[in-house]
Amino acid sequence: MSGRYYEEFTVGETIDHAARRTISEADNQRFCDMTMNQQPLHLDAAFAAGTDFGERIVNGLYTMSLAVGLTIPETTDGTIVANLSYDSVEHPAPVFHGDTLRARSTVTDKRETSDGDRGVVTMHVEAFVVDRDGGGTGSDAAGDEGEDAADDPLVCAFDRTVLSEKRPACE
């Protein structure tokens, strides 16, 4: 288990997550198939070529789901009771097949539950495309910021609120 207990989160801290993922055409196709989303902008190259994007774009819900997944190891792996909400979801830029995503979480709030047995933690999650234009270094595999990582385009942002376990008394 690599996730954090409630006590280990600090309001204001930012976590640049180590995991990254390159999105394939097959990833997008499978997600659309599993969710029965047949939007041609995601699946039909001829249709998408005639849009402002000029090519198919990755399903936004897949982008958001992947962003959550990239954050799990350093936040809630093995310490979560439940995801309580996803709020203020934004997709300011498209994601295309072949793009590699990285994620960053900032802890924005935390409080104990009314019975004091658990904690509620809210994180602002951001997903970025690493080095889309080939000009910057993005983030390396260890999650360290490269010199031009600030230029990585933001493609998804949202607030994630979780119910977190508190550290067991025996630890």
Tab-separated table of N, CA and C in Angstrom:
chain	number	residue	atom	x	y	z
A	1	MET	N	0.843	-1.172	0.000
A	1	MET	CA	0.000	0.000	0.000
A	1	MET	C	0.890	1.238	0.000
A	2	SER	N	0.632	2.135	-0.933
A	2	SER	CA	1.459	3.324	-1.013
A	2	SER	C	0.667	4.608	-0.792
A	3	GLY	N	-0.652	4.492	-0.623
A	3	GLY	CA	-1.472	5.679	-0.430
A	3	GLY	C	-1.251	6.307	0.934
A	4	ARG	N	-1.887	7.430	1.144
A	4	ARG	CA	-1.744	8.176	2.394
A	4	ARG	C	-2.977	8.027	3.266
A	5	TYR	N	-2.728	7.981	4.539
A	5	TYR	CA	-3.824	8.067	5.500
A	5	TYR	C	-4.200	9.534	5.653
A	6	TYR	N	-5.374	9.776	6.209
A	6	TYR	CA	-5.890	11.129	6.396
A	6	TYR	C	-4.856	12.060	7.026
A	7	GLU	N	-4.196	11.595	8.050
A	7	GLU	CA	-3.238	12.435	8.780
A	7	GLU	C	-2.040	12.850	7.925
A	8	GLU	N	-1.766	12.120	6.869
A	8	GLU	CA	-0.586	12.376	6.048
A	8	GLU	C	-0.813	13.416	4.949
A	9	PHE	N	-2.052	13.875	4.779
A	9	PHE	CA	-2.344	14.926	3.812
A	9	PHE	C	-2.168	16.281	4.484
A	10	THR	N	-1.579	17.236	3.771
A	10	THR	CA	-1.400	18.589	4.270
A	10	THR	C	-2.059	19.563	3.305
A	11	VAL	N	-2.975	20.365	3.819
A	11	VAL	CA	-3.641	21.349	2.971
A	11	VAL	C	-2.584	22.280	2.378
A	12	GLY	N	-2.667	22.474	1.075
A	12	GLY	CA	-1.723	23.329	0.354
A	12	GLY	C	-0.598	22.583	-0.332
A	13	GLU	N	-0.366	21.331	0.046
A	13	GLU	CA	0.724	20.585	-0.592
A	13	GLU	C	0.334	20.195	-2.014
A	14	THR	N	1.336	20.156	-2.883
A	14	THR	CA	1.153	19.749	-4.266
A	14	THR	C	1.976	18.501	-4.512
A	15	ILE	N	1.339	17.533	-5.166
A	15	ILE	CA	1.981	16.254	-5.475
A	15	ILE	C	2.061	16.119	-6.996
A	16	ASP	N	3.277	16.084	-7.533
A	16	ASP	CA	3.470	15.784	-8.951
A	16	ASP	C	3.616	14.274	-9.060
A	17	HIS	N	2.648	13.646	-9.680
A	17	HIS	CA	2.582	12.189	-9.705
A	17	HIS	C	3.586	11.582	-10.683
A	18	ALA	N	4.184	10.495	-10.254
A	18	ALA	CA	5.239	9.849	-11.028
A	18	ALA	C	4.718	9.128	-12.262
A	19	ALA	N	3.552	8.510	-12.166
A	19	ALA	CA	3.020	7.735	-13.287
A	19	ALA	C	2.603	8.643	-14.437
A	20	ARG	N	2.846	8.151	-15.644
A	20	ARG	CA	2.386	8.817	-16.864
A	20	ARG	C	1.787	7.743	-17.764
A	21	ARG	N	0.993	8.170	-18.753
A	21	ARG	CA	0.398	7.201	-19.655
A	21	ARG	C	0.214	7.818	-21.027
A	22	THR	N	0.661	7.090	-22.058
A	22	THR	CA	0.414	7.488	-23.434
A	22	THR	C	-0.887	6.834	-23.875
A	23	ILE	N	-1.780	7.637	-24.403
A	23	ILE	CA	-3.109	7.159	-24.785
A	23	ILE	C	-3.085	6.673	-26.232
A	24	SER	N	-3.492	5.437	-26.410
A	24	SER	CA	-3.531	4.859	-27.760
A	24	SER	C	-4.933	4.975	-28.344
A	25	GLU	N	-5.011	4.775	-29.634
A	25	GLU	CA	-6.308	4.724	-30.300
A	25	GLU	C	-7.156	3.596	-29.707
A	26	ALA	N	-6.516	2.463	-29.409
A	26	ALA	CA	-7.243	1.323	-28.838
A	26	ALA	C	-7.810	1.655	-27.459
A	27	ASP	N	-7.057	2.412	-26.634
A	27	ASP	CA	-7.568	2.816	-25.319
A	27	ASP	C	-8.874	3.591	-25.481
A	28	ASN	N	-8.847	4.583	-26.368
A	28	ASN	CA	-10.014	5.425	-26.590
A	28	ASN	C	-11.183	4.606	-27.144
A	29	GLN	N	-10.892	3.732	-28.094
A	29	GLN	CA	-11.937	2.895	-28.697
A	29	GLN	C	-12.585	1.999	-27.639
A	30	ARG	N	-11.760	1.335	-26.826
A	30	ARG	CA	-12.301	0.438	-25.783
A	30	ARG	C	-13.153	1.202	-24.782
A	31	PHE	N	-12.688	2.373	-24.355
A	31	PHE	CA	-13.455	3.152	-23.391
A	31	PHE	C	-14.805	3.554	-23.990
A	32	CYS	N	-14.792	4.023	-25.225
A	32	CYS	CA	-16.054	4.383	-25.875
A	32	CYS	C	-16.971	3.171	-26.004
A	33	ASP	N	-16.422	2.020	-26.354
A	33	ASP	CA	-17.222	0.808	-26.469
A	33	ASP	C	-17.812	0.403	-25.124
A	34	MET	N	-16.991	0.413	-24.072
A	34	MET	CA	-17.466	0.000	-22.744
A	34	MET	C	-18.555	0.924	-22.208
A	35	THR	N	-18.487	2.197	-22.545
A	35	THR	CA	-19.456	3.157	-22.022
A	35	THR	C	-20.577	3.454	-23.017
A	36	MET	N	-20.556	2.759	-24.154
A	36	MET	CA	-21.568	2.897	-25.199
A	36	MET	C	-21.643	4.321	-25.743
A	37	ASN	N	-20.516	5.009	-25.758
A	37	ASN	CA	-20.432	6.360	-26.281
A	37	ASN	C	-19.949	6.259	-27.728
A	38	GLN	N	-20.840	6.473	-28.658
A	38	GLN	CA	-20.504	6.332	-30.076
A	38	GLN	C	-20.355	7.683	-30.773
A	39	GLN	N	-19.994	8.716	-30.012
A	39	GLN	CA	-19.783	10.055	-30.557
A	39	GLN	C	-18.757	9.981	-31.691
A	40	PRO	N	-19.118	10.387	-32.914
A	40	PRO	CA	-18.185	10.276	-34.036
A	40	PRO	C	-16.917	11.121	-33.870
A	41	LEU	N	-16.963	12.156	-33.068
A	41	LEU	CA	-15.760	12.963	-32.836
A	41	LEU	C	-14.645	12.123	-32.204
A	42	HIS	N	-15.030	11.058	-31.478
A	42	HIS	CA	-14.049	10.171	-30.840
A	42	HIS	C	-13.663	8.983	-31.718
A	43	LEU	N	-14.536	8.612	-32.659
A	43	LEU	CA	-14.382	7.319	-33.326
A	43	LEU	C	-14.271	7.365	-34.853
A	44	ASP	N	-14.741	8.413	-35.476
A	44	ASP	CA	-14.839	8.459	-36.935
A	44	ASP	C	-13.841	9.484	-37.479
A	45	ALA	N	-12.756	8.984	-38.069
A	45	ALA	CA	-11.684	9.867	-38.549
A	45	ALA	C	-12.180	10.836	-39.627
A	46	ALA	N	-13.041	10.372	-40.529
A	46	ALA	CA	-13.542	11.245	-41.597
A	46	ALA	C	-14.413	12.354	-41.004
A	47	PHE	N	-15.280	11.990	-40.080
A	47	PHE	CA	-16.120	13.004	-39.429
A	47	PHE	C	-15.251	14.016	-38.683
A	48	ALA	N	-14.323	13.514	-37.875
A	48	ALA	CA	-13.494	14.390	-37.041
A	48	ALA	C	-12.617	15.310	-37.888
A	49	ALA	N	-12.207	14.858	-39.069
A	49	ALA	CA	-11.374	15.687	-39.945
A	49	ALA	C	-12.099	16.969	-40.344
A	50	GLY	N	-13.416	16.928	-40.360
A	50	GLY	CA	-14.204	18.093	-40.730
A	50	GLY	C	-14.552	19.005	-39.567
A	51	THR	N	-14.040	18.724	-38.384
A	51	THR	CA	-14.314	19.558	-37.211
A	51	THR	C	-13.167	20.533	-36.979
A	52	ASP	N	-13.347	21.421	-36.028
A	52	ASP	CA	-12.289	22.373	-35.665
A	52	ASP	C	-11.026	21.671	-35.180
A	53	PHE	N	-11.166	20.446	-34.663
A	53	PHE	CA	-10.011	19.710	-34.139
A	53	PHE	C	-9.178	19.084	-35.262
A	54	GLY	N	-9.820	18.757	-36.384
A	54	GLY	CA	-9.115	18.206	-37.531
A	54	GLY	C	-8.795	16.726	-37.422
A	55	GLU	N	-9.041	16.140	-36.281
A	55	GLU	CA	-8.808	14.703	-36.063
A	55	GLU	C	-9.622	14.255	-34.853
A	56	ARG	N	-9.668	12.946	-34.645
A	56	ARG	CA	-10.418	12.422	-33.502
A	56	ARG	C	-9.794	12.913	-32.203
A	57	ILE	N	-10.640	13.147	-31.214
A	57	ILE	CA	-10.147	13.500	-29.889
A	57	ILE	C	-10.531	12.397	-28.917
A	58	VAL	N	-9.749	12.280	-27.870
A	58	VAL	CA	-9.976	11.266	-26.839
A	58	VAL	C	-11.194	11.660	-26.009
A	59	ASN	N	-12.004	10.679	-25.676
A	59	ASN	CA	-13.183	10.864	-24.838
A	59	ASN	C	-12.783	11.585	-23.542
A	60	GLY	N	-13.456	12.683	-23.232
A	60	GLY	CA	-13.121	13.475	-22.044
A	60	GLY	C	-13.283	12.716	-20.741
A	61	LEU	N	-14.243	11.794	-20.684
A	61	LEU	CA	-14.406	11.012	-19.454
A	61	LEU	C	-13.253	10.027	-19.271
A	62	TYR	N	-12.703	9.547	-20.388
A	62	TYR	CA	-11.510	8.711	-20.276
A	62	TYR	C	-10.337	9.533	-19.761
A	63	THR	N	-10.186	10.743	-20.296
A	63	THR	CA	-9.108	11.622	-19.840
A	63	THR	C	-9.219	11.847	-18.330
A	64	MET	N	-10.422	12.151	-17.859
A	64	MET	CA	-10.626	12.377	-16.429
A	64	MET	C	-10.352	11.110	-15.617
A	65	SER	N	-10.854	9.983	-16.085
A	65	SER	CA	-10.631	8.712	-15.376
A	65	SER	C	-9.151	8.370	-15.304
A	66	LEU	N	-8.443	8.598	-16.399
A	66	LEU	CA	-7.009	8.340	-16.413
A	66	LEU	C	-6.290	9.271	-15.439
A	67	ALA	N	-6.709	10.532	-15.392
A	67	ALA	CA	-6.102	11.475	-14.447
A	67	ALA	C	-6.272	10.974	-13.014
A	68	VAL	N	-7.450	10.477	-12.678
A	68	VAL	CA	-7.658	9.914	-11.346
A	68	VAL	C	-6.708	8.748	-11.127
A	69	GLY	N	-6.648	7.847	-12.081
A	69	GLY	CA	-5.783	6.673	-11.954
A	69	GLY	C	-4.320	7.023	-11.756
A	70	LEU	N	-3.858	8.059	-12.442
A	70	LEU	CA	-2.457	8.466	-12.299
A	70	LEU	C	-2.146	8.974	-10.890
A	71	THR	N	-3.169	9.445	-10.187
A	71	THR	CA	-2.962	10.004	-8.845
A	71	THR	C	-3.018	8.972	-7.727
A	72	ILE	N	-3.581	7.829	-7.993
A	72	ILE	CA	-3.865	6.838	-6.940
A	72	ILE	C	-2.633	6.422	-6.134
A	73	PRO	N	-1.500	6.057	-6.750
A	73	PRO	CA	-0.383	5.549	-5.941
A	73	PRO	C	0.068	6.483	-4.818
A	74	GLU	N	0.106	7.779	-5.074
A	74	GLU	CA	0.605	8.709	-4.046
A	74	GLU	C	-0.495	9.328	-3.196
A	75	THR	N	-1.757	8.954	-3.445
A	75	THR	CA	-2.832	9.547	-2.650
A	75	THR	C	-3.674	8.506	-1.916
A	76	THR	N	-4.386	7.661	-2.622
A	76	THR	CA	-5.417	6.848	-1.969
A	76	THR	C	-5.276	5.337	-2.140
A	77	ASP	N	-4.159	4.870	-2.649
A	77	ASP	CA	-3.973	3.435	-2.870
A	77	ASP	C	-4.004	2.677	-1.542
A	78	GLY	N	-5.082	1.950	-1.309
A	78	GLY	CA	-5.208	1.145	-0.101
A	78	GLY	C	-5.682	1.894	1.130
A	79	THR	N	-5.902	3.209	1.021
A	79	THR	CA	-6.317	3.991	2.186
A	79	THR	C	-7.667	4.674	1.983
A	80	ILE	N	-8.262	4.477	0.841
A	80	ILE	CA	-9.540	5.128	0.548
A	80	ILE	C	-10.698	4.256	1.035
A	81	VAL	N	-11.729	4.920	1.536
A	81	VAL	CA	-12.982	4.242	1.851
A	81	VAL	C	-13.914	4.399	0.651
A	82	ALA	N	-13.974	5.631	0.102
A	82	ALA	CA	-14.838	5.894	-1.049
A	82	ALA	C	-14.472	7.223	-1.703
A	83	ASN	N	-14.732	7.309	-2.990
A	83	ASN	CA	-14.732	8.600	-3.668
A	83	ASN	C	-16.096	9.222	-3.383
A	84	LEU	N	-16.113	10.447	-2.889
A	84	LEU	CA	-17.370	11.094	-2.538
A	84	LEU	C	-17.902	11.996	-3.644
A	85	SER	N	-17.001	12.685	-4.338
A	85	SER	CA	-17.475	13.555	-5.412
A	85	SER	C	-16.343	13.958	-6.343
A	86	TYR	N	-16.766	14.335	-7.540
A	86	TYR	CA	-15.911	14.970	-8.535
A	86	TYR	C	-16.636	16.249	-8.922
A	87	ASP	N	-16.004	17.384	-8.709
A	87	ASP	CA	-16.663	18.656	-8.939
A	87	ASP	C	-15.828	19.558	-9.838
A	88	SER	N	-16.493	20.539	-10.419
A	88	SER	CA	-15.853	21.583	-11.215
A	88	SER	C	-14.946	21.004	-12.303
A	89	VAL	N	-15.460	20.040	-13.048
A	89	VAL	CA	-14.680	19.388	-14.101
A	89	VAL	C	-14.549	20.322	-15.304
A	90	GLU	N	-13.325	20.465	-15.793
A	90	GLU	CA	-13.055	21.284	-16.967
A	90	GLU	C	-12.143	20.523	-17.922
A	91	HIS	N	-12.363	20.744	-19.197
A	91	HIS	CA	-11.507	20.198	-20.260
A	91	HIS	C	-11.069	21.366	-21.144
A	92	PRO	N	-10.062	22.115	-20.729
A	92	PRO	CA	-9.682	23.325	-21.464
A	92	PRO	C	-8.987	23.084	-22.805
A	93	ALA	N	-8.510	21.887	-23.056
A	93	ALA	CA	-7.850	21.577	-24.327
A	93	ALA	C	-8.087	20.108	-24.657
A	94	PRO	N	-8.087	19.768	-25.950
A	94	PRO	CA	-8.338	18.375	-26.332
A	94	PRO	C	-7.129	17.475	-26.084
A	95	VAL	N	-7.418	16.180	-26.040
A	95	VAL	CA	-6.387	15.150	-25.977
A	95	VAL	C	-6.509	14.320	-27.247
A	96	PHE	N	-5.369	14.011	-27.861
A	96	PHE	CA	-5.346	13.250	-29.103
A	96	PHE	C	-4.658	11.903	-28.884
A	97	HIS	N	-4.944	10.957	-29.774
A	97	HIS	CA	-4.237	9.668	-29.730
A	97	HIS	C	-2.742	9.935	-29.773
A	98	GLY	N	-1.990	9.246	-28.936
A	98	GLY	CA	-0.543	9.411	-28.896
A	98	GLY	C	-0.068	10.413	-27.846
A	99	ASP	N	-0.986	11.186	-27.271
A	99	ASP	CA	-0.595	12.121	-26.215
A	99	ASP	C	-0.264	11.356	-24.935
A	100	THR	N	0.725	11.861	-24.208
A	100	THR	CA	1.104	11.300	-22.907
A	100	THR	C	0.642	12.259	-21.830
A	101	LEU	N	-0.070	11.721	-20.837
A	101	LEU	CA	-0.581	12.551	-19.750
A	101	LEU	C	0.232	12.375	-18.477
A	102	ARG	N	0.338	13.464	-17.728
A	102	ARG	CA	0.863	13.450	-16.369
A	102	ARG	C	-0.154	14.169	-15.504
A	103	ALA	N	-0.087	13.949	-14.194
A	103	ALA	CA	-1.071	14.548	-13.297
A	103	ALA	C	-0.399	15.200	-12.097
A	104	ARG	N	-1.129	16.158	-11.548
A	104	ARG	CA	-0.679	16.859	-10.345
A	104	ARG	C	-1.904	17.052	-9.451
A	105	SER	N	-1.739	16.818	-8.153
A	105	SER	CA	-2.814	17.030	-7.186
A	105	SER	C	-2.372	18.050	-6.154
A	106	THR	N	-3.290	18.934	-5.798
A	106	THR	CA	-3.057	19.886	-4.721
A	106	THR	C	-4.145	19.682	-3.682
A	107	VAL	N	-3.747	19.432	-2.451
A	107	VAL	CA	-4.712	19.227	-1.365
A	107	VAL	C	-5.302	20.583	-1.013
A	108	THR	N	-6.630	20.705	-1.144
A	108	THR	CA	-7.284	21.988	-0.916
A	108	THR	C	-8.081	22.046	0.377
A	109	ASP	N	-8.430	20.884	0.932
A	109	ASP	CA	-9.210	20.877	2.168
A	109	ASP	C	-9.136	19.496	2.803
A	110	LYS	N	-9.275	19.472	4.117
A	110	LYS	CA	-9.403	18.194	4.832
A	110	LYS	C	-10.110	18.459	6.146
A	111	ARG	N	-10.888	17.456	6.570
A	111	ARG	CA	-11.595	17.552	7.850
A	111	ARG	C	-11.930	16.149	8.323
A	112	GLU	N	-12.023	15.995	9.623
A	112	GLU	CA	-12.439	14.710	10.168
A	112	GLU	C	-13.943	14.531	9.975
A	113	THR	N	-14.376	13.288	9.907
A	113	THR	CA	-15.808	13.020	9.867
A	113	THR	C	-16.400	13.342	11.235
A	114	SER	N	-17.713	13.453	11.316
A	114	SER	CA	-18.359	13.846	12.574
A	114	SER	C	-18.080	12.868	13.710
A	115	ASP	N	-17.883	11.588	13.371
A	115	ASP	CA	-17.565	10.616	14.428
A	115	ASP	C	-16.072	10.519	14.711
A	116	GLY	N	-15.254	11.209	13.908
A	116	GLY	CA	-13.812	11.236	14.121
A	116	GLY	C	-13.073	9.983	13.691
A	117	ASP	N	-13.787	9.025	13.084
A	117	ASP	CA	-13.161	7.760	12.706
A	117	ASP	C	-12.419	7.815	11.366
A	118	ARG	N	-12.756	8.780	10.534
A	118	ARG	CA	-12.173	8.888	9.198
A	118	ARG	C	-11.979	10.358	8.866
A	119	GLY	N	-11.473	10.613	7.656
A	119	GLY	CA	-11.304	11.990	7.224
A	119	GLY	C	-11.758	12.191	5.804
A	120	VAL	N	-12.175	13.407	5.506
A	120	VAL	CA	-12.582	13.798	4.166
A	120	VAL	C	-11.491	14.709	3.611
A	121	VAL	N	-10.967	14.347	2.449
A	121	VAL	CA	-9.883	15.106	1.822
A	121	VAL	C	-10.331	15.531	0.426
A	122	THR	N	-10.111	16.799	0.110
A	122	THR	CA	-10.406	17.307	-1.234
A	122	THR	C	-9.094	17.706	-1.898
A	123	MET	N	-8.939	17.249	-3.136
A	123	MET	CA	-7.747	17.554	-3.927
A	123	MET	C	-8.166	18.160	-5.254
A	124	HIS	N	-7.440	19.169	-5.702
A	124	HIS	CA	-7.620	19.707	-7.044
A	124	HIS	C	-6.655	18.943	-7.946
A	125	VAL	N	-7.193	18.230	-8.917
A	125	VAL	CA	-6.391	17.387	-9.807
A	125	VAL	C	-6.294	18.065	-11.170
A	126	GLU	N	-5.084	18.088	-11.710
A	126	GLU	CA	-4.850	18.639	-13.037
A	126	GLU	C	-4.125	17.602	-13.879
A	127	ALA	N	-4.543	17.476	-15.138
A	127	ALA	CA	-3.871	16.580	-16.086
A	127	ALA	C	-3.299	17.424	-17.215
A	128	PHE	N	-2.068	17.093	-17.588
A	128	PHE	CA	-1.340	17.830	-18.615
A	128	PHE	C	-0.851	16.872	-19.687
A	129	VAL	N	-0.766	17.365	-20.923
A	129	VAL	CA	-0.117	16.606	-21.985
A	129	VAL	C	1.369	16.927	-21.922
A	130	VAL	N	2.178	15.891	-21.854
A	130	VAL	CA	3.631	16.041	-21.767
A	130	VAL	C	4.202	16.281	-23.151
A	131	ASP	N	4.871	17.420	-23.321
A	131	ASP	CA	5.678	17.674	-24.511
A	131	ASP	C	4.936	17.434	-25.823
A	132	ARG	N	3.707	17.945	-25.948
A	132	ARG	CA	2.918	17.739	-27.176
A	132	ARG	C	3.626	18.268	-28.405
A	133	ASP	N	4.247	19.432	-28.294
A	133	ASP	CA	4.855	20.047	-29.467
A	133	ASP	C	6.314	19.675	-29.669
A	134	GLY	N	6.868	18.872	-28.778
A	134	GLY	CA	8.236	18.426	-28.937
A	134	GLY	C	9.276	19.455	-28.545
A	135	GLY	N	8.847	20.605	-28.005
A	135	GLY	CA	9.802	21.652	-27.690
A	135	GLY	C	10.326	21.606	-26.271
A	136	GLY	N	9.554	21.044	-25.364
A	136	GLY	CA	9.951	21.048	-23.967
A	136	GLY	C	10.372	19.677	-23.512
A	137	THR	N	10.779	19.605	-22.272
A	137	THR	CA	11.213	18.330	-21.724
A	137	THR	C	10.111	17.637	-20.955
A	138	GLY	N	9.049	18.380	-20.603
A	138	GLY	CA	7.966	17.771	-19.849
A	138	GLY	C	8.466	17.243	-18.530
A	139	SER	N	7.844	16.154	-18.078
A	139	SER	CA	8.248	15.532	-16.823
A	139	SER	C	8.941	14.230	-17.141
A	140	ASP	N	9.958	13.897	-16.361
A	140	ASP	CA	10.616	12.618	-16.618
A	140	ASP	C	9.832	11.497	-15.953
A	141	ALA	N	10.254	10.266	-16.164
A	141	ALA	CA	9.512	9.110	-15.671
A	141	ALA	C	9.385	9.098	-14.164
A	142	ALA	N	10.258	9.764	-13.454
A	142	ALA	CA	10.181	9.803	-11.997
A	142	ALA	C	9.231	10.888	-11.516
A	143	GLY	N	8.641	11.639	-12.448
A	143	GLY	CA	7.697	12.671	-12.072
A	143	GLY	C	8.343	14.008	-11.772
A	144	ASP	N	9.656	14.125	-11.973
A	144	ASP	CA	10.330	15.392	-11.725
A	144	ASP	C	9.998	16.353	-12.854
A	145	GLU	N	9.798	17.598	-12.495
A	145	GLU	CA	9.486	18.610	-13.490
A	145	GLU	C	10.705	18.887	-14.349
A	146	GLY	N	10.531	18.842	-15.641
A	146	GLY	CA	11.581	19.261	-16.554
A	146	GLY	C	11.563	20.775	-16.665
A	147	GLU	N	12.552	21.311	-17.345
A	147	GLU	CA	12.664	22.770	-17.388
A	147	GLU	C	11.481	23.431	-18.077
A	148	ASP	N	10.814	22.750	-18.998
A	148	ASP	CA	9.702	23.339	-19.719
A	148	ASP	C	8.365	22.693	-19.372
A	149	ALA	N	8.280	21.978	-18.265
A	149	ALA	CA	7.033	21.308	-17.889
A	149	ALA	C	5.900	22.303	-17.695
A	150	ALA	N	6.217	23.530	-17.310
A	150	ALA	CA	5.181	24.547	-17.125
A	150	ALA	C	4.470	24.847	-18.444
A	151	ASP	N	5.093	24.503	-19.565
A	151	ASP	CA	4.480	24.726	-20.873
A	151	ASP	C	3.567	23.581	-21.297
A	152	ASP	N	3.536	22.490	-20.524
A	152	ASP	CA	2.662	21.372	-20.862
A	152	ASP	C	1.211	21.840	-20.791
A	153	PRO	N	0.419	21.644	-21.859
A	153	PRO	CA	-0.963	22.132	-21.849
A	153	PRO	C	-1.847	21.386	-20.850
A	154	LEU	N	-2.636	22.156	-20.119
A	154	LEU	CA	-3.633	21.600	-19.198
A	154	LEU	C	-4.793	21.085	-20.039
A	155	VAL	N	-5.167	19.811	-19.833
A	155	VAL	CA	-6.252	19.229	-20.622
A	155	VAL	C	-7.451	18.805	-19.788
A	156	CYS	N	-7.288	18.726	-18.475
A	156	CYS	CA	-8.406	18.365	-17.608
A	156	CYS	C	-8.091	18.840	-16.196
A	157	ALA	N	-9.106	19.371	-15.516
A	157	ALA	CA	-8.948	19.790	-14.120
A	157	ALA	C	-10.271	19.549	-13.398
A	158	PHE	N	-10.177	19.145	-12.137
A	158	PHE	CA	-11.382	18.879	-11.350
A	158	PHE	C	-11.010	18.769	-9.880
A	159	ASP	N	-12.027	18.828	-9.035
A	159	ASP	CA	-11.843	18.613	-7.603
A	159	ASP	C	-12.341	17.219	-7.267
A	160	ARG	N	-11.528	16.469	-6.555
A	160	ARG	CA	-11.859	15.099	-6.145
A	160	ARG	C	-11.911	15.064	-4.629
A	161	THR	N	-13.041	14.630	-4.089
A	161	THR	CA	-13.203	14.522	-2.640
A	161	THR	C	-13.322	13.052	-2.272
A	162	VAL	N	-12.509	12.627	-1.299
A	162	VAL	CA	-12.458	11.222	-0.896
A	162	VAL	C	-12.693	11.081	0.595
A	163	LEU	N	-13.216	9.926	0.961
A	163	LEU	CA	-13.311	9.536	2.366
A	163	LEU	C	-12.099	8.655	2.638
A	164	SER	N	-11.237	9.100	3.530
A	164	SER	CA	-9.960	8.453	3.753
A	164	SER	C	-9.909	7.792	5.125
A	165	GLU	N	-9.217	6.660	5.173
A	165	GLU	CA	-8.978	6.002	6.465
A	165	GLU	C	-7.989	6.822	7.266
A	166	LYS	N	-8.124	6.745	8.576
A	166	LYS	CA	-7.116	7.321	9.458
A	166	LYS	C	-6.080	6.235	9.742
A	167	ARG	N	-4.915	6.650	10.134
A	167	ARG	CA	-3.850	5.697	10.432
A	167	ARG	C	-4.294	4.778	11.575
A	168	PRO	N	-4.129	3.464	11.390
A	168	PRO	CA	-4.482	2.527	12.476
A	168	PRO	C	-3.678	2.833	13.744
A	169	ALA	N	-4.295	2.649	14.882
A	169	ALA	CA	-3.652	2.962	16.159
A	169	ALA	C	-2.381	2.176	16.393
A	170	CYS	N	-2.253	0.985	15.788
A	170	CYS	CA	-1.086	0.130	16.022
A	170	CYS	C	0.139	0.564	15.236
A	171	GLU	N	0.003	1.500	14.298
A	171	GLU	CA	1.158	1.891	13.472
A	171	GLU	C	1.921	3.028	14.069
